PDB file of C-alpha atoms in Angstrom:
ATOM      1  CA  SER H  28      17.758 -32.201  15.312  1.00  0.00           C
ATOM      2  CA  SER H  29      14.219 -33.523  14.965  1.00  0.00           C
ATOM      3  CA  THR H  30      13.607 -31.542  11.793  1.00  0.00           C
ATOM      4  CA  ARG H  31      16.957 -32.608  10.350  1.00  0.00           C
ATOM      5  CA  ASN H  32      16.348 -36.288  11.148  1.00  0.00           C
ATOM      6  CA  GLY H  33      12.852 -36.162   9.670  1.00  0.00           C
ATOM      7  CA  LEU H  34      14.170 -34.559   6.487  1.00  0.00           C
ATOM      8  CA  LEU H  35      16.989 -37.107   6.235  1.00  0.00           C
ATOM      9  CA  CYS H  36      14.460 -39.940   6.559  1.00  0.00           C
ATOM     10  CA  ALA H  37      12.301 -38.360   3.839  1.00  0.00           C
ATOM     11  CA  VAL H  38      15.258 -37.896   1.484  1.00  0.00           C
ATOM     12  CA  PHE H  39      16.516 -41.440   2.169  1.00  0.00           C
ATOM     13  CA  VAL H  40      13.118 -42.922   1.328  1.00  0.00           C
ATOM     14  CA  ALA H  41      12.830 -40.776  -1.828  1.00  0.00           C
ATOM     15  CA  VAL H  42      16.257 -42.045  -2.934  1.00  0.00           C
ATOM     16  CA  CYS H  43      15.151 -45.623  -2.231  1.00  0.00           C
ATOM     17  CA  VAL H  44      12.054 -45.096  -4.375  1.00  0.00           C
ATOM     18  CA  LEU H  45      14.247 -43.769  -7.188  1.00  0.00           C
ATOM     19  CA  ILE H  46      16.646 -46.704  -6.817  1.00  0.00           C
ATOM     20  CA  THR H  47      13.730 -49.049  -7.486  1.00  0.00           C
ATOM     21  CA  ASN H  48      13.697 -47.388 -10.918  1.00  0.00           C
ATOM     22  CA  PRO H  49       9.943 -46.823 -11.303  1.00  0.00           C
ATOM     23  CA  SER H  50      10.355 -45.788 -14.928  1.00  0.00           C
ATOM     24  CA  ALA H  51       8.528 -48.357 -17.040  1.00  0.00           C
ATOM     25  CA  ASN H  52       6.004 -46.529 -19.155  1.00  0.00           C
ATOM     26  CA  MET H  53       3.190 -48.761 -18.022  1.00  0.00           C
ATOM     27  CA  PRO H  54       0.768 -48.609 -15.110  1.00  0.00           C
ATOM     28  CA  PHE H  55       1.048 -50.395 -11.792  1.00  0.00           C
ATOM     29  CA  SER H  56      -2.054 -51.922 -10.204  1.00  0.00           C
ATOM     30  CA  ASP H  57      -5.008 -49.496 -10.229  1.00  0.00           C
ATOM     31  CA  GLY H  58      -2.759 -46.580 -11.166  1.00  0.00           C
ATOM     32  CA  PHE H  59      -3.896 -46.785 -14.795  1.00  0.00           C
ATOM     33  CA  SER H  60      -7.384 -45.646 -13.835  1.00  0.00           C
ATOM     34  CA  TYR H  61      -6.201 -42.797 -11.613  1.00  0.00           C
ATOM     35  CA  THR H  62      -3.739 -41.720 -14.297  1.00  0.00           C
ATOM     36  CA  LYS H  63      -6.462 -41.724 -16.941  1.00  0.00           C
ATOM     37  CA  THR H  64      -8.657 -39.564 -14.722  1.00  0.00           C
ATOM     38  CA  ALA H  65      -5.822 -37.039 -14.262  1.00  0.00           C
ATOM     39  CA  LEU H  66      -5.081 -37.113 -17.995  1.00  0.00           C
ATOM     40  CA  ASP H  67      -8.755 -36.552 -18.855  1.00  0.00           C
ATOM     41  CA  PHE H  68      -8.852 -33.665 -16.381  1.00  0.00           C
ATOM     42  CA  THR H  69      -5.777 -32.148 -18.058  1.00  0.00           C
ATOM     43  CA  ARG H  70      -7.364 -32.429 -21.496  1.00  0.00           C
ATOM     44  CA  THR H  71     -10.943 -31.394 -20.696  1.00  0.00           C
ATOM     45  CA  GLY H  72     -10.893 -29.527 -17.395  1.00  0.00           C
ATOM     46  CA  HIS H  73     -13.610 -31.905 -16.169  1.00  0.00           C
ATOM     47  CA  ILE H  74     -13.451 -34.852 -13.808  1.00  0.00           C
ATOM     48  CA  LEU H  75     -14.548 -37.841 -15.840  1.00  0.00           C
ATOM     49  CA  TYR H  76     -15.391 -40.925 -13.822  1.00  0.00           C
ATOM     50  CA  ASN H  77     -14.348 -43.950 -15.859  1.00  0.00           C
ATOM     51  CA  GLY H  78     -16.049 -46.559 -13.692  1.00  0.00           C
ATOM     52  CA  TRP H  79     -12.893 -48.233 -12.453  1.00  0.00           C
ATOM     53  CA  ALA H  80     -11.577 -45.914  -9.775  1.00  0.00           C
ATOM     54  CA  THR H  81     -13.033 -45.250  -6.373  1.00  0.00           C
ATOM     55  CA  ALA H  82     -15.947 -42.852  -6.156  1.00  0.00           C
ATOM     56  CA  MET H  83     -13.649 -39.884  -5.487  1.00  0.00           C
ATOM     57  CA  LEU H  84     -10.009 -39.204  -6.153  1.00  0.00           C
ATOM     58  CA  GLY H  85     -10.150 -35.670  -4.783  1.00  0.00           C
ATOM     59  CA  TRP H  86      -7.068 -33.531  -4.934  1.00  0.00           C
ATOM     60  CA  LEU H  87      -4.975 -36.286  -6.525  1.00  0.00           C
ATOM     61  CA  ILE H  88      -6.590 -35.454  -9.894  1.00  0.00           C
ATOM     62  CA  PRO H  89      -5.398 -31.818 -10.101  1.00  0.00           C
ATOM     63  CA  TRP H  90      -2.076 -32.877  -8.531  1.00  0.00           C
ATOM     64  CA  GLY H  91      -1.478 -35.345 -11.366  1.00  0.00           C
ATOM     65  CA  ALA H  92      -2.790 -32.877 -13.941  1.00  0.00           C
ATOM     66  CA  LEU H  93      -0.267 -30.280 -12.748  1.00  0.00           C
ATOM     67  CA  PHE H  94       2.608 -32.674 -13.387  1.00  0.00           C
ATOM     68  CA  ILE H  95       1.189 -33.649 -16.775  1.00  0.00           C
ATOM     69  CA  LYS H  96       1.010 -29.971 -17.771  1.00  0.00           C
ATOM     70  CA  ILE H  97       4.573 -29.295 -16.589  1.00  0.00           C
ATOM     71  CA  PHE H  98       6.372 -32.457 -17.755  1.00  0.00           C
ATOM     72  CA  GLY H  99       4.033 -34.037 -20.291  1.00  0.00           C
ATOM     73  CA  PHE H 100       2.227 -37.319 -19.917  1.00  0.00           C
ATOM     74  CA  SER H 101       3.876 -40.613 -19.083  1.00  0.00           C
ATOM     75  CA  PHE H 102       3.311 -43.197 -16.389  1.00  0.00           C
ATOM     76  CA  THR H 103       6.795 -42.417 -15.118  1.00  0.00           C
ATOM     77  CA  VAL H 104       5.892 -38.748 -14.637  1.00  0.00           C
ATOM     78  CA  MET H 105       2.764 -39.789 -12.766  1.00  0.00           C
ATOM     79  CA  ARG H 106       4.730 -42.081 -10.443  1.00  0.00           C
ATOM     80  CA  LEU H 107       7.434 -39.487  -9.841  1.00  0.00           C
ATOM     81  CA  SER H 108       4.766 -36.883  -9.041  1.00  0.00           C
ATOM     82  CA  MET H 109       4.200 -38.855  -5.861  1.00  0.00           C
ATOM     83  CA  LEU H 110       7.719 -38.254  -4.494  1.00  0.00           C
ATOM     84  CA  PRO H 111       6.834 -34.975  -2.734  1.00  0.00           C
ATOM     85  CA  ILE H 112       3.781 -36.639  -1.165  1.00  0.00           C
ATOM     86  CA  ASP H 113       5.858 -39.665  -0.149  1.00  0.00           C
ATOM     87  CA  ALA H 114       8.528 -37.444   1.398  1.00  0.00           C
ATOM     88  CA  ALA H 115       5.963 -35.327   3.245  1.00  0.00           C
ATOM     89  CA  THR H 116       4.319 -38.478   4.626  1.00  0.00           C
ATOM     90  CA  VAL H 117       7.625 -39.864   5.885  1.00  0.00           C
ATOM     91  CA  TYR H 118       8.686 -36.532   7.393  1.00  0.00           C
ATOM     92  CA  LEU H 119       5.352 -36.047   9.134  1.00  0.00           C
ATOM     93  CA  PHE H 120       5.380 -39.594  10.513  1.00  0.00           C
ATOM     94  CA  HIS H 121       8.778 -38.879  12.077  1.00  0.00           C
ATOM     95  CA  GLN H 122       7.475 -35.654  13.605  1.00  0.00           C
ATOM     96  CA  ILE H 123       4.428 -37.466  15.007  1.00  0.00           C
ATOM     97  CA  LEU H 124       6.649 -40.074  16.643  1.00  0.00           C
ATOM     98  CA  ARG H 125       8.779 -37.333  18.210  1.00  0.00           C
ATOM     99  CA  ARG H 126       5.661 -35.541  19.505  1.00  0.00           C
ATOM    100  CA  PHE H 127       4.554 -38.807  21.106  1.00  0.00           C
ATOM    101  CA  GLY H 128       7.780 -38.628  23.112  1.00  0.00           C
ATOM    102  CA  ILE H 129       9.749 -41.299  21.286  1.00  0.00           C
ATOM    103  CA  ASN H 130      13.469 -40.561  21.445  1.00  0.00           C
ATOM    104  CA  SER H 131      15.340 -39.471  18.327  1.00  0.00           C
ATOM    105  CA  LYS H 132      17.042 -42.797  17.594  1.00  0.00           C
ATOM    106  CA  ASN H 133      13.847 -44.830  17.927  1.00  0.00           C
ATOM    107  CA  ALA H 134      11.845 -42.275  15.937  1.00  0.00           C
ATOM    108  CA  VAL H 135      14.288 -42.622  13.032  1.00  0.00           C
ATOM    109  CA  PHE H 136      14.164 -46.421  13.330  1.00  0.00           C
ATOM    110  CA  GLY H 137      10.346 -46.426  13.454  1.00  0.00           C
ATOM    111  CA  THR H 138      10.081 -44.035  10.532  1.00  0.00           C
ATOM    112  CA  LEU H 139      12.410 -46.070   8.348  1.00  0.00           C
ATOM    113  CA  ALA H 140      10.734 -49.338   9.364  1.00  0.00           C
ATOM    114  CA  PHE H 141       7.401 -47.845   8.301  1.00  0.00           C
ATOM    115  CA  ALA H 142       8.625 -46.172   5.106  1.00  0.00           C
ATOM    116  CA  LEU H 143      10.818 -49.012   3.830  1.00  0.00           C
ATOM    117  CA  SER H 144       8.161 -51.636   4.492  1.00  0.00           C
ATOM    118  CA  PRO H 145       6.965 -53.851   1.638  1.00  0.00           C
ATOM    119  CA  ILE H 146       3.585 -52.144   1.846  1.00  0.00           C
ATOM    120  CA  PHE H 147       4.731 -48.510   1.756  1.00  0.00           C
ATOM    121  CA  MET H 148       7.472 -48.771  -0.903  1.00  0.00           C
ATOM    122  CA  PRO H 149       5.364 -50.162  -3.788  1.00  0.00           C
ATOM    123  CA  SER H 150       2.623 -47.665  -2.975  1.00  0.00           C
ATOM    124  CA  ALA H 151       5.178 -44.857  -2.870  1.00  0.00           C
ATOM    125  CA  ALA H 152       6.252 -45.723  -6.415  1.00  0.00           C
ATOM    126  CA  SER H 153       2.726 -45.695  -7.822  1.00  0.00           C
ATOM    127  CA  PHE H 154       0.145 -43.071  -8.713  1.00  0.00           C
ATOM    128  CA  MET H 155      -2.540 -44.282  -6.333  1.00  0.00           C
ATOM    129  CA  THR H 156      -4.404 -42.885  -3.346  1.00  0.00           C
ATOM    130  CA  ASP H 157      -2.839 -44.950  -0.545  1.00  0.00           C
ATOM    131  CA  ILE H 158       0.017 -42.628   0.417  1.00  0.00           C
ATOM    132  CA  PRO H 159      -1.946 -39.379  -0.132  1.00  0.00           C
ATOM    133  CA  GLY H 160      -4.686 -40.768   2.132  1.00  0.00           C
ATOM    134  CA  MET H 161      -2.089 -41.666   4.734  1.00  0.00           C
ATOM    135  CA  LEU H 162      -0.652 -38.147   4.528  1.00  0.00           C
ATOM    136  CA  VAL H 163      -4.098 -36.690   5.250  1.00  0.00           C
ATOM    137  CA  VAL H 164      -4.474 -38.948   8.300  1.00  0.00           C
ATOM    138  CA  PHE H 165      -1.008 -37.995   9.545  1.00  0.00           C
ATOM    139  CA  ILE H 166      -1.765 -34.291   9.176  1.00  0.00           C
ATOM    140  CA  CYS H 167      -4.899 -34.816  11.259  1.00  0.00           C
ATOM    141  CA  ILE H 168      -2.932 -36.691  13.946  1.00  0.00           C
ATOM    142  CA  TYR H 169      -0.304 -33.946  13.990  1.00  0.00           C
ATOM    143  CA  MET H 170      -2.926 -31.220  14.395  1.00  0.00           C
ATOM    144  CA  CYS H 171      -4.604 -33.192  17.188  1.00  0.00           C
ATOM    145  CA  GLN H 172      -1.230 -33.503  18.917  1.00  0.00           C
ATOM    146  CA  ARG H 173      -0.779 -29.743  18.614  1.00  0.00           C
ATOM    147  CA  ALA H 174      -4.250 -29.209  20.092  1.00  0.00           C
ATOM    148  CA  LEU H 175      -3.369 -31.359  23.108  1.00  0.00           C
ATOM    149  CA  LYS H 176      -0.157 -29.443  23.801  1.00  0.00           C
ATOM    150  CA  THR H 177      -1.546 -25.910  23.617  1.00  0.00           C
ATOM    151  CA  PRO H 178      -1.947 -23.977  26.867  1.00  0.00           C
ATOM    152  CA  SER H 179      -5.165 -22.305  25.723  1.00  0.00           C
ATOM    153  CA  ASP H 180      -8.551 -23.907  25.121  1.00  0.00           C
ATOM    154  CA  ARG H 181      -9.224 -21.404  22.349  1.00  0.00           C
ATOM    155  CA  ILE H 182      -6.076 -22.388  20.476  1.00  0.00           C
ATOM    156  CA  ALA H 183      -6.855 -26.073  21.023  1.00  0.00           C
ATOM    157  CA  VAL H 184     -10.293 -25.584  19.465  1.00  0.00           C
ATOM    158  CA  LEU H 185      -8.651 -23.755  16.582  1.00  0.00           C
ATOM    159  CA  TRP H 186      -6.238 -26.658  15.962  1.00  0.00           C
ATOM    160  CA  LEU H 187      -9.119 -29.135  16.121  1.00  0.00           C
ATOM    161  CA  SER H 188     -11.144 -27.002  13.728  1.00  0.00           C
ATOM    162  CA  PHE H 189      -8.225 -26.897  11.278  1.00  0.00           C
ATOM    163  CA  ALA H 190      -7.810 -30.658  11.651  1.00  0.00           C
ATOM    164  CA  THR H 191     -11.483 -31.245  10.870  1.00  0.00           C
ATOM    165  CA  VAL H 192     -11.639 -28.925   7.875  1.00  0.00           C
ATOM    166  CA  PHE H 193      -8.371 -30.183   6.418  1.00  0.00           C
ATOM    167  CA  ASN H 194      -9.326 -33.809   7.013  1.00  0.00           C
ATOM    168  CA  VAL H 195     -12.703 -33.451   5.315  1.00  0.00           C
ATOM    169  CA  ALA H 196     -11.189 -31.634   2.322  1.00  0.00           C
ATOM    170  CA  GLY H 197      -8.050 -33.765   2.098  1.00  0.00           C
ATOM    171  CA  GLY H 198      -9.967 -36.957   2.718  1.00  0.00           C
ATOM    172  CA  THR H 199     -11.563 -36.647  -0.693  1.00  0.00           C
ATOM    173  CA  VAL H 200      -8.488 -38.468  -1.985  1.00  0.00           C
ATOM    174  CA  ARG H 201      -9.198 -41.569   0.095  1.00  0.00           C
ATOM    175  CA  GLN H 202     -12.424 -41.718   2.024  1.00  0.00           C
ATOM    176  CA  ILE H 203     -11.075 -43.777   4.926  1.00  0.00           C
ATOM    177  CA  ALA H 204      -9.059 -40.686   5.856  1.00  0.00           C
ATOM    178  CA  TRP H 205     -12.330 -39.127   7.053  1.00  0.00           C
ATOM    179  CA  LEU H 206     -11.956 -41.212  10.181  1.00  0.00           C
ATOM    180  CA  GLY H 207      -9.712 -38.375  11.292  1.00  0.00           C
ATOM    181  CA  ALA H 208     -12.647 -35.966  11.456  1.00  0.00           C
ATOM    182  CA  LEU H 209     -15.070 -38.643  12.636  1.00  0.00           C
ATOM    183  CA  VAL H 210     -12.932 -40.381  15.272  1.00  0.00           C
ATOM    184  CA  MET H 211      -9.586 -38.670  15.980  1.00  0.00           C
ATOM    185  CA  VAL H 212     -10.819 -35.106  16.387  1.00  0.00           C
ATOM    186  CA  PRO H 213     -13.729 -36.022  18.715  1.00  0.00           C
ATOM    187  CA  SER H 214     -11.424 -38.310  20.715  1.00  0.00           C
ATOM    188  CA  THR H 215      -8.895 -35.503  21.100  1.00  0.00           C
TER     189      THR H 215
END
């Protein structure tokens, strides 16, 4: 039931993003810079810092490059490449709420309130680092929750180690995500 509800929330949000019709072949906000970096990476195999974007874009660059190689370049392709990340973020948020003990109905309500918010939806329809950074933070929270629920100290340390390593590597997409390794893991 929890898995089904989380997947339904993720699919519903993905459909809502598609209904917004994010298909203009022009950039949105800072997405032009991130798109150019992914396009340059596709063409040259090198990460070329163009001076506009944040210091690091991490795994978002090869993610975008993969979609450019498969579907060709357009701003629409870049925006639509974010749908799996958006869906994973929504699904994971639902699972986190359930692990915090929130009942099924309220977890669905909370997930949809979060994912349909006027902050999440425009970011979900753009090729920027906001949602990928949020996904990295949510993965860290989820792993910390798993560490707290394990019966064995050894397994808890393993979950915390995974959370730290994943957060440091995944946080390259948005540096604020490193607060997972710096604050959440030690607090857990």
